[in-house]
N, CA, C and O atoms as a DFTB+ gen file, in Angstrom:
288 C
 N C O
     1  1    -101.827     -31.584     137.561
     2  2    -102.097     -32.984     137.415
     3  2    -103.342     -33.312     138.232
     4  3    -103.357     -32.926     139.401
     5  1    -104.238     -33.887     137.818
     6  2    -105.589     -34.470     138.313
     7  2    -105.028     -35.362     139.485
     8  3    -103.902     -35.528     139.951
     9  1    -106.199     -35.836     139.751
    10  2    -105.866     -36.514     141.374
    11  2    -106.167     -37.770     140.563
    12  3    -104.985     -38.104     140.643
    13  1    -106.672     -38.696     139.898
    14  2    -105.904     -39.486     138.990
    15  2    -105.069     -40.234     139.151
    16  3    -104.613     -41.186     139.785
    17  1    -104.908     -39.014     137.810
    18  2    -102.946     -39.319     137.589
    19  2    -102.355     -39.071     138.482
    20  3    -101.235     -39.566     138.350
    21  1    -102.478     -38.423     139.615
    22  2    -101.416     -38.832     140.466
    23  2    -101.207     -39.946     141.279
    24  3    -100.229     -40.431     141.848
    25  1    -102.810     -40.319     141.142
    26  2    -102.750     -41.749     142.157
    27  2    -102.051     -43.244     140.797
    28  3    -101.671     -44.396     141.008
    29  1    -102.174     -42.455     139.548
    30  2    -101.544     -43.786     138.649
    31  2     -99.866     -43.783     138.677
    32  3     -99.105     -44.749     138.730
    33  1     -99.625     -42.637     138.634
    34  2     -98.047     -42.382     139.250
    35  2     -97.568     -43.183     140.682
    36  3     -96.654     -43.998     140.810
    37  1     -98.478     -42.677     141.673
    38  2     -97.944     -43.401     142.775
    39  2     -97.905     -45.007     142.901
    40  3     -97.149     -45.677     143.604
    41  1     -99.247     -45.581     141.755
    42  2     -99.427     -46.533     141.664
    43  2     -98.069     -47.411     141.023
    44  3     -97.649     -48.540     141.277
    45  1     -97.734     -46.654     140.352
    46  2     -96.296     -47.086     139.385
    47  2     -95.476     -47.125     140.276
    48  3     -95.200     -48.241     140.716
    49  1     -94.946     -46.190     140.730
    50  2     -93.792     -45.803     142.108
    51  2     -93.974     -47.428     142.931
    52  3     -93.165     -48.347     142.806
    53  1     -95.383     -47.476     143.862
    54  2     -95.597     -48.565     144.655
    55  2     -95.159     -49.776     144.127
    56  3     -94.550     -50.656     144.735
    57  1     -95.526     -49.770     142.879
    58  2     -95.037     -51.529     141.897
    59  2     -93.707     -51.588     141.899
    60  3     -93.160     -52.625     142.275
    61  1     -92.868     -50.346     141.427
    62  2     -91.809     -50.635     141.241
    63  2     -90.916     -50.318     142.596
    64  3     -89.706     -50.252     142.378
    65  1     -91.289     -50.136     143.816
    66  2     -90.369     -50.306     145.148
    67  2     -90.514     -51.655     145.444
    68  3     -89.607     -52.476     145.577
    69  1     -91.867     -51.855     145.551
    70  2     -92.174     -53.448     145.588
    71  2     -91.093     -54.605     145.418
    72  3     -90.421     -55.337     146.145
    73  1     -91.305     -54.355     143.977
    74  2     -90.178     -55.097     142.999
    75  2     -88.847     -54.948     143.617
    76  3     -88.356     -55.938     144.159
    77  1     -88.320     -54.031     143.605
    78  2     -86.881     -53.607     144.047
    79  2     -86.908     -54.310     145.630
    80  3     -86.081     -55.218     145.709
    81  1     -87.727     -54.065     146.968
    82  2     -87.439     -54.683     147.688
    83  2     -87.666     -56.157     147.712
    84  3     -86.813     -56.637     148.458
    85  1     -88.253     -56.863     147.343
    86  2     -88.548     -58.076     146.747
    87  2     -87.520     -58.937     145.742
    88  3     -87.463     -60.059     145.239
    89  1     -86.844     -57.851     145.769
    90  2     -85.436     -58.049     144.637
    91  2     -86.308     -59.407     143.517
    92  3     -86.019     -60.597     143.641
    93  1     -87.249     -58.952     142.597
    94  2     -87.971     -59.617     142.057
    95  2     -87.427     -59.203     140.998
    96  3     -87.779     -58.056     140.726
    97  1     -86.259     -59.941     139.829
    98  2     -85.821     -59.480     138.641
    99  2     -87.156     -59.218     137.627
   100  3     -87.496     -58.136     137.149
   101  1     -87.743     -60.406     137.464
   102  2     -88.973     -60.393     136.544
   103  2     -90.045     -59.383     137.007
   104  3     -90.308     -58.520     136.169
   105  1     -90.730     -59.319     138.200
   106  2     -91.744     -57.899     138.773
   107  2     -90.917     -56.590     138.510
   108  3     -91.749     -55.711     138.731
   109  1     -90.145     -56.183     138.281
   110  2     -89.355     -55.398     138.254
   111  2     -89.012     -54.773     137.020
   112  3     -89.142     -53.569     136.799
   113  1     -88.487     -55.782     136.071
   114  2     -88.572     -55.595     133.963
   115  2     -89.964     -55.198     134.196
   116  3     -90.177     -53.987     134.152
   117  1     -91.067     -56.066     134.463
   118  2     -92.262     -55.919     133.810
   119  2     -92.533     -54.558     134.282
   120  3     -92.821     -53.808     133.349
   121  1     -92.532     -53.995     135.459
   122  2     -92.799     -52.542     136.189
   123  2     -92.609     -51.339     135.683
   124  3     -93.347     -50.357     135.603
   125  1     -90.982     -51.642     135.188
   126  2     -90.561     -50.971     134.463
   127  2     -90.989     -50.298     132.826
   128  3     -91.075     -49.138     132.425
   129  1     -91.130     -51.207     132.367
   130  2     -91.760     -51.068     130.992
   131  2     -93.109     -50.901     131.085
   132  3     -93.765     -50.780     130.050
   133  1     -93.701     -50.872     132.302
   134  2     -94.560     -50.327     132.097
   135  2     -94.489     -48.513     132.429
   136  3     -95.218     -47.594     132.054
   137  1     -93.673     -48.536     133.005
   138  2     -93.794     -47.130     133.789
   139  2     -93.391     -46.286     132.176
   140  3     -94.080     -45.356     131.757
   141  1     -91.874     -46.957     131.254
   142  2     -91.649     -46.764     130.450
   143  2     -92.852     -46.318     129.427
   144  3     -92.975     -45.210     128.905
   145  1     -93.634     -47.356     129.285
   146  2     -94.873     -47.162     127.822
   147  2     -95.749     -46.156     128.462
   148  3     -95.938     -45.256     127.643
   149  1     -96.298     -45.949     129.455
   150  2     -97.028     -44.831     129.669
   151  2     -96.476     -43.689     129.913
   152  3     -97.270     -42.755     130.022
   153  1     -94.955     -43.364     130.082
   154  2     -93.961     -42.153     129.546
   155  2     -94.284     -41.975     128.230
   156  3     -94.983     -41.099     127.720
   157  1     -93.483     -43.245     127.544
   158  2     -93.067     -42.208     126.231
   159  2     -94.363     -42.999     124.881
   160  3     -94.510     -42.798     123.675
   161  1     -94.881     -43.669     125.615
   162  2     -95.905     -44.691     124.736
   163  2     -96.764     -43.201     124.197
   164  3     -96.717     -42.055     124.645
   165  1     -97.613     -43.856     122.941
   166  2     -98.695     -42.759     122.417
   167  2    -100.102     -43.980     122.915
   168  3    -101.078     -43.404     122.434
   169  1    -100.538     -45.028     123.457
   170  2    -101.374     -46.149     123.802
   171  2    -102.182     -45.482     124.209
   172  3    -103.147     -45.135     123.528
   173  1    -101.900     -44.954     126.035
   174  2    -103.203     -44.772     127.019
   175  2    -102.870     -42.993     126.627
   176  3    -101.825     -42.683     126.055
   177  1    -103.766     -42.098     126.971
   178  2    -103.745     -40.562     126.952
   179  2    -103.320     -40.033     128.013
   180  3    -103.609     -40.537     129.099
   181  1    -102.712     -39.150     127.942
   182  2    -102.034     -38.578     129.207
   183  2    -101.403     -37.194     128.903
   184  3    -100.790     -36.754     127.931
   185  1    -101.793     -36.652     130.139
   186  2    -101.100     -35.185     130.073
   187  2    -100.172     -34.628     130.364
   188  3     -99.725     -34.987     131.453
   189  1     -99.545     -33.745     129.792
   190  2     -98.064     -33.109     129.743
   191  2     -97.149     -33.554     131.249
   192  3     -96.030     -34.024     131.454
   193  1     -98.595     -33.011     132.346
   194  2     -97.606     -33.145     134.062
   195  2     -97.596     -34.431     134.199
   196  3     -96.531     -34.928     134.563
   197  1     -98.865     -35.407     133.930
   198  2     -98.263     -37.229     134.004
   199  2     -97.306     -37.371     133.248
   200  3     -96.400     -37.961     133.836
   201  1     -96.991     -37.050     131.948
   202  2     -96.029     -37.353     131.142
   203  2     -94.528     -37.115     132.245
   204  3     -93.953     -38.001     132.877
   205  1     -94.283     -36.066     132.208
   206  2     -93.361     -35.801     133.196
   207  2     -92.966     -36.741     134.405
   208  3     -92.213     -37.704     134.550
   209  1     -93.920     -35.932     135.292
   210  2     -93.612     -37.453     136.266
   211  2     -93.244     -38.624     136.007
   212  3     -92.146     -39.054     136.360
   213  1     -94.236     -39.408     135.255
   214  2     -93.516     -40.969     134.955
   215  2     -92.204     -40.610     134.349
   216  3     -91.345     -41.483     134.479
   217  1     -91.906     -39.706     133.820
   218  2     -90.598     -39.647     133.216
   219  2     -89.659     -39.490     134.183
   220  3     -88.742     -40.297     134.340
   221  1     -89.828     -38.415     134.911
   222  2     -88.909     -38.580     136.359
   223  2     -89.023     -39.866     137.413
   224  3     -88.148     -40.151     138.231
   225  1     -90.241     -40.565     137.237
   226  2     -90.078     -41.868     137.855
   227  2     -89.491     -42.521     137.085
   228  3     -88.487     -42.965     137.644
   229  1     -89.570     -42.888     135.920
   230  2     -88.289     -43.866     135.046
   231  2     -86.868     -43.102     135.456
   232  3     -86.356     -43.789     136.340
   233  1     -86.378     -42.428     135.283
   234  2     -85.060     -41.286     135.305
   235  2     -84.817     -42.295     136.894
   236  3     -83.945     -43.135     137.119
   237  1     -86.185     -41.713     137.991
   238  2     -85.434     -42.597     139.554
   239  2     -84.973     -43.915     139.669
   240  3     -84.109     -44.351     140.430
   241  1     -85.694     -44.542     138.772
   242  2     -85.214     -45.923     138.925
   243  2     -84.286     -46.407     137.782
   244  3     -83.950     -47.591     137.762
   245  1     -83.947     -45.722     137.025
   246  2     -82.472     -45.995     136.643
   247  2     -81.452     -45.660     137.442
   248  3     -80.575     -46.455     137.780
   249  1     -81.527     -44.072     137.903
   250  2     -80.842     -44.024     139.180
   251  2     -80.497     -44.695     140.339
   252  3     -79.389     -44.485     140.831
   253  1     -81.363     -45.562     140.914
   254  2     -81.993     -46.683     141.553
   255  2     -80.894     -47.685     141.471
   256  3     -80.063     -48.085     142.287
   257  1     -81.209     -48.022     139.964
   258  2     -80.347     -49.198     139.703
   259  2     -79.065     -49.249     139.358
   260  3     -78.469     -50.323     139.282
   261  1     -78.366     -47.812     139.050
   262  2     -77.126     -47.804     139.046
   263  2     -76.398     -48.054     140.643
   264  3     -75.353     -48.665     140.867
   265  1     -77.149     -47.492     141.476
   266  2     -76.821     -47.150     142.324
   267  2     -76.808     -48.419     143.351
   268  3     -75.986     -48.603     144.248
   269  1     -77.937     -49.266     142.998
   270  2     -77.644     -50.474     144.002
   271  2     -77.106     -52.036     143.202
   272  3     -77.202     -53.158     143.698
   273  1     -76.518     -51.670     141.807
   274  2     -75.739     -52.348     140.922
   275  2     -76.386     -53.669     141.199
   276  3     -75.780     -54.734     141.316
   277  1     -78.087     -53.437     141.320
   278  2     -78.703     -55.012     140.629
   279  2     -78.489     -55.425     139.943
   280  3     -78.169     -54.692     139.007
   281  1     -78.437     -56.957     139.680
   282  2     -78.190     -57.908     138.711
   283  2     -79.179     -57.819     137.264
   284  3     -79.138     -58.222     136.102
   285  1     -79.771     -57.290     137.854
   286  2     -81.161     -57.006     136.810
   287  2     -80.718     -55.893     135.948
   288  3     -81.473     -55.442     135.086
């Protein structure tokens, strides 16, 4: 993975802790779907190891949210 994409990954990660400590329902959907569309979206280009990652960052924050049974 390029140094990049990894800084757009972390960038995602950062939005969506944000959100979660902020307990911001709305920053949080929106974060999400985004982290979502640049997983599984065909929009922006991206390579196999970003693909991944954001995918394991979506995967954490479902985990996330089972786990701290937000209202969201």
């Amino acid at each position: 993975m390029s140094r990049a994409e990894a800084q757009r990954v972390q960038h995602y990660h950062d939005r969506l802790m944000q959100a979660v400590q902020a307990q911001d329902a709305a920053a949080l959907r929106q974060a999400k779907q985004e982290v979502l569309q640049a997983a599984y979206g065909r929009r922006l280009p991206a390579t196999p190891p970003l693909r991944q990652a954001l995918r394991r960052l979506s995967l954490l924050m479902a985990a996330l949210r089972l786990y701290r049974r937000a209202p969201w």
